[in-house]
Every structure is written in C-alpha cells, then in structure tokens.
PDB file of C-alpha atoms in Angstrom:
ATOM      1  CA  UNK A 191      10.134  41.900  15.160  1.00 71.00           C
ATOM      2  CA  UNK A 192       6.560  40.697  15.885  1.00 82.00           C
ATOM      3  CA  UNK A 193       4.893  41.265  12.281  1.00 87.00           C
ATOM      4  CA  UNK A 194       8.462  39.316  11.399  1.00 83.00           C
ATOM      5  CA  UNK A 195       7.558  36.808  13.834  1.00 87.00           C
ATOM      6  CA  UNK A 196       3.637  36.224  12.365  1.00 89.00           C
ATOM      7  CA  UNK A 197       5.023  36.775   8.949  1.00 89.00           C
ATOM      8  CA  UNK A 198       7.188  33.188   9.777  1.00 89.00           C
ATOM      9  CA  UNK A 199       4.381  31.776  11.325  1.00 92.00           C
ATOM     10  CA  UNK A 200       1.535  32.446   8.694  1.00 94.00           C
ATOM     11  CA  UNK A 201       4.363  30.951   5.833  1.00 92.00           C
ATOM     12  CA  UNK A 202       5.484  27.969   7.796  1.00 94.00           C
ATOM     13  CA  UNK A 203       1.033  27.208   8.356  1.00 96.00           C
ATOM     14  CA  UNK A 204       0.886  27.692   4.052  1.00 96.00           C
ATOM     15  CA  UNK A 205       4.047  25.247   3.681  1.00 96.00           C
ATOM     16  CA  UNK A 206       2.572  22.673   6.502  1.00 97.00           C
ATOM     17  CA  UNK A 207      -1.163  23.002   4.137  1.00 97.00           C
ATOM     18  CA  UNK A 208       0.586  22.595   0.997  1.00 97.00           C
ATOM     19  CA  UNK A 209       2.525  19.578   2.787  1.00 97.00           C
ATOM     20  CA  UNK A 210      -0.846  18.229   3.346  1.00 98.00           C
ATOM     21  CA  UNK A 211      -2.308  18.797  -0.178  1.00 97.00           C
ATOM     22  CA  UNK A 212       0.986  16.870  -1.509  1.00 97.00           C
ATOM     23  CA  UNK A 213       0.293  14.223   0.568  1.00 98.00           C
ATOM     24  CA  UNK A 214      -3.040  13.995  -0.191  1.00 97.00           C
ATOM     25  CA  UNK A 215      -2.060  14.032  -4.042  1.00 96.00           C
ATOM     26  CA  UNK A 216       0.432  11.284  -3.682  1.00 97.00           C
ATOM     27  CA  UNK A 217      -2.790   9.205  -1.885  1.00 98.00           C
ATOM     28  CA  UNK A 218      -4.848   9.325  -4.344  1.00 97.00           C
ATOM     29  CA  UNK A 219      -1.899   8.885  -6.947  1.00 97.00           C
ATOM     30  CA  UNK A 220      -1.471   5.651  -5.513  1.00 98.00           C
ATOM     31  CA  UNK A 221      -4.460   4.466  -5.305  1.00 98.00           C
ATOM     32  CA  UNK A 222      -4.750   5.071  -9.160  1.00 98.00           C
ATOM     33  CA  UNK A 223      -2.015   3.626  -9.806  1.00 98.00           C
ATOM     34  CA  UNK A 224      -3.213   0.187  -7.732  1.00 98.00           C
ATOM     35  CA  UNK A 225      -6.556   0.312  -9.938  1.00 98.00           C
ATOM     36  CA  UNK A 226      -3.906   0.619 -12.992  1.00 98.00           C
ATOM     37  CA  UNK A 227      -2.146  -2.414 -12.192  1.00 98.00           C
ATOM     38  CA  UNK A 228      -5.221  -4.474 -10.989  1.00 97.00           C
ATOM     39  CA  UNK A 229      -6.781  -3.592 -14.691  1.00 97.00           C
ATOM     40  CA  UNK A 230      -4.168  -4.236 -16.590  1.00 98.00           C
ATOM     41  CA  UNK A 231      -4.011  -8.011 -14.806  1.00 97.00           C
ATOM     42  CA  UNK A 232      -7.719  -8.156 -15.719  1.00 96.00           C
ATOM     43  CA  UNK A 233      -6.387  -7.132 -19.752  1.00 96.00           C
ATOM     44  CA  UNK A 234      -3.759  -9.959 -19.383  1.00 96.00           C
ATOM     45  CA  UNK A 235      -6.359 -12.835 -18.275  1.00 94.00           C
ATOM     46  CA  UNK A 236      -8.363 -11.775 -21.225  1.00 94.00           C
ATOM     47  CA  UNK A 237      -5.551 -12.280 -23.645  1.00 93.00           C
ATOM     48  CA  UNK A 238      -5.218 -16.059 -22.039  1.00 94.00           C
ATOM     49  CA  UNK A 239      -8.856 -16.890 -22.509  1.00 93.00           C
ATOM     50  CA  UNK A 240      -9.454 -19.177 -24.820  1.00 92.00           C
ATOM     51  CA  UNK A 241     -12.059 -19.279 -27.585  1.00 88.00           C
ATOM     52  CA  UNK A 242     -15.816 -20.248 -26.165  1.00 88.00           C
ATOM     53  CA  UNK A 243     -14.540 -19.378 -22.422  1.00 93.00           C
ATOM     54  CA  UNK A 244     -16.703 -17.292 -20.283  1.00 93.00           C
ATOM     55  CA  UNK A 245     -16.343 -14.314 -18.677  1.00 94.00           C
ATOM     56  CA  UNK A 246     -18.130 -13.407 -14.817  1.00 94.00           C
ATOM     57  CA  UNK A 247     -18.507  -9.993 -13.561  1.00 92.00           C
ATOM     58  CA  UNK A 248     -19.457 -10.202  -9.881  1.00 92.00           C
ATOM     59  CA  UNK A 249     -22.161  -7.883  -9.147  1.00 93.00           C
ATOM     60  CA  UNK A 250     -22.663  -7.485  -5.454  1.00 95.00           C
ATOM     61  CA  UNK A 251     -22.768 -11.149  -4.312  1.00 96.00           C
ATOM     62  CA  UNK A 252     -23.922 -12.587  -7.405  1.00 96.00           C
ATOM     63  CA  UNK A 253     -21.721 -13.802 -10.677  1.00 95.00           C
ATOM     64  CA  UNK A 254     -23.228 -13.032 -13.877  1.00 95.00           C
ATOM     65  CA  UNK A 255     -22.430 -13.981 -17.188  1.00 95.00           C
ATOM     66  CA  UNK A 256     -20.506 -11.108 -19.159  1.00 94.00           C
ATOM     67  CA  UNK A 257     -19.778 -10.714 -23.138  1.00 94.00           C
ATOM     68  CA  UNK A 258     -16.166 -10.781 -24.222  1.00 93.00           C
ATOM     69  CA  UNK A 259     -16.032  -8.340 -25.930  1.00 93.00           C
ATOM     70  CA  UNK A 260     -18.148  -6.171 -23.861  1.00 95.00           C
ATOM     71  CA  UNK A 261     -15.430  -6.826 -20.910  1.00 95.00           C
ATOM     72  CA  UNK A 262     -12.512  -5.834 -22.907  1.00 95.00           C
ATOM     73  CA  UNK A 263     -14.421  -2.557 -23.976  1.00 97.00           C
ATOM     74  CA  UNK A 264     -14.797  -1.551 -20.380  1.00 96.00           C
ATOM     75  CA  UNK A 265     -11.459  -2.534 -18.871  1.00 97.00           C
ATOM     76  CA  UNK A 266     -10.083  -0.940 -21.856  1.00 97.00           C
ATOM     77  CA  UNK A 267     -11.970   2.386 -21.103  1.00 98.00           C
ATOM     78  CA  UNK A 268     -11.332   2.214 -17.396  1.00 98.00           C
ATOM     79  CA  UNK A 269      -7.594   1.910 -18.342  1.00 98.00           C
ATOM     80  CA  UNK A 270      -7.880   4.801 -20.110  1.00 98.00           C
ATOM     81  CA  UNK A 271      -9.761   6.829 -17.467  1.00 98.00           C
ATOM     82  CA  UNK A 272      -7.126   5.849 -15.187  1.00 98.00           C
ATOM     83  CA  UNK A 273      -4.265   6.925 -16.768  1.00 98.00           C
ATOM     84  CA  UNK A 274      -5.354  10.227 -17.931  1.00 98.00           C
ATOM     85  CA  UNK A 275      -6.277  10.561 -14.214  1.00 98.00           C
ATOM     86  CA  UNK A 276      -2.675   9.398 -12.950  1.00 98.00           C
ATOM     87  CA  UNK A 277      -1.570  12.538 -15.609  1.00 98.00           C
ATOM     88  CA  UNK A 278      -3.703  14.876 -13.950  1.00 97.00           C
ATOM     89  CA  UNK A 279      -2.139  14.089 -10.785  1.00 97.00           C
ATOM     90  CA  UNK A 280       1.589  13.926 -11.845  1.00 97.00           C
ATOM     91  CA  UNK A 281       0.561  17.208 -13.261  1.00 98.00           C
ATOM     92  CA  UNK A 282      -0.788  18.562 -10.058  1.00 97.00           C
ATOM     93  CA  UNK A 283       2.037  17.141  -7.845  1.00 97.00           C
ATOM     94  CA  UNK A 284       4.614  19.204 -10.141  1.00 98.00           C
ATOM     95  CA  UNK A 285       2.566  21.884  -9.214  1.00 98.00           C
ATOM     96  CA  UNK A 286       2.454  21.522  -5.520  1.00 97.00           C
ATOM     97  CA  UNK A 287       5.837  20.822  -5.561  1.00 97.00           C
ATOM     98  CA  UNK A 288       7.013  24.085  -7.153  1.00 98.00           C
ATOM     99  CA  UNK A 289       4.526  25.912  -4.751  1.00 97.00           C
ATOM    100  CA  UNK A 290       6.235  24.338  -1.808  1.00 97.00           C
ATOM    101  CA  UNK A 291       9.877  25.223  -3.230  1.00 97.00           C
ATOM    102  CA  UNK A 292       8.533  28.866  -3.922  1.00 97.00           C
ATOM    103  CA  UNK A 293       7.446  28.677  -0.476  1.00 95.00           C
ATOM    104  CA  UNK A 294      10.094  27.100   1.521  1.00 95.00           C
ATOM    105  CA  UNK A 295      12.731  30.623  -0.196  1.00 95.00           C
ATOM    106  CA  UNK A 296      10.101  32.783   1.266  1.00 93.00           C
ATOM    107  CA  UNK A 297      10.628  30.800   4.393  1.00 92.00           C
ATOM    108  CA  UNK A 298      14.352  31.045   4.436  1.00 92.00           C
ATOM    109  CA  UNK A 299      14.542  34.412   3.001  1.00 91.00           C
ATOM    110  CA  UNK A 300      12.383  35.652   6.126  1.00 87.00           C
ATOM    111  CA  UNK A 301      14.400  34.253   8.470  1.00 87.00           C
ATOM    112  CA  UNK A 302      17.727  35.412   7.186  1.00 87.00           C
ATOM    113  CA  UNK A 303      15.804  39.255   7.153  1.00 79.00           C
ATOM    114  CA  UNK A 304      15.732  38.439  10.959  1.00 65.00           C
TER     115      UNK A 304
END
C-alpha cells in the first residue's frame, strides 16, 4: 500500500510540473502573439503612409530618422520570426498536452489498482 501510496504521489508531482510547463508555454504563447498583433499594426501604418512621409524608430529616448523600405524589411522579418515562433509553441503545447493526458490515465489507473 505504501509504494502504491508514493507511486500516486511521485505521478500527481510529474502532472502538477507538467501543469507548470503548460502554463509557462501558454505565457510565452501570449506574449508572442501580443508582439504579432502590435507588428502587424506597425505593417498596416506603413501601408497608409503616403509617398515622401517619414518614418521614426525610437531608439532609447531619442527619434531617429528610418528608411522605408528598411522598416518594412524588418517588421516584415520580425513577423516572420514571430510566427514561426508561435508554431513552435502550438507545437510544444500539443505536446505537453498529450504528456499530461498520458499522465493523468496513469493517475487514474493507479488509483483504481488501489
């Protein structure tokens, strides 16, 4: 009954840490997905600039002058980075995910052994 008993206890501490790791995923998910949005309002300004209008890229407390097409380049890249990064993590959270589900039957299959 007592190796029962730490067996339940040493799966239900692996389900809590992969309950963590999810969270943790989702986080950072988020936050990618906030640096998504705010880029892709950057994209949209560009495409209502107007011929001859300038572009500012603040640089610690100081405004300087940026090329146009130099600024699209980079908010197009970092849109890119972004998104292959918000794959990576829907591909991770599947995978945390199944490990919890895997886990969570061991769970349930120890207790009913009980």
């Amino acid at each position: 009954m007592a190796e029962l008993q730490a067996r339940l206890q040493a799966l239900s501490e692996e389900y809590t840490k992969l309950q963590l790791e999810l969270q943790n995923s989702v986080q950072a998910r988020q936050k990618l997905e906030a640096q998504r949005q705010e880029n892709l309002g950057v994209e949209q300004e560009f495409k209502n600039l107007k011929d001859g209008e300038r572009i500012y890229k603040l640089v610690g407390s100081v405004l300087l002058e940026q090329d146009r097409a130099e600024a699209e380049s980079t908010v197009k890249g970092r849109l890119e980075f972004i998104t292959k990064e918000i794959e990576r993590h829907e591909a991770t959270l599947n995978e945390i995910q199944e490990k919890l589900d895997k886990k969570k039957a061991e769970i349930i299959q120890a207790q009913s052994a009980a």
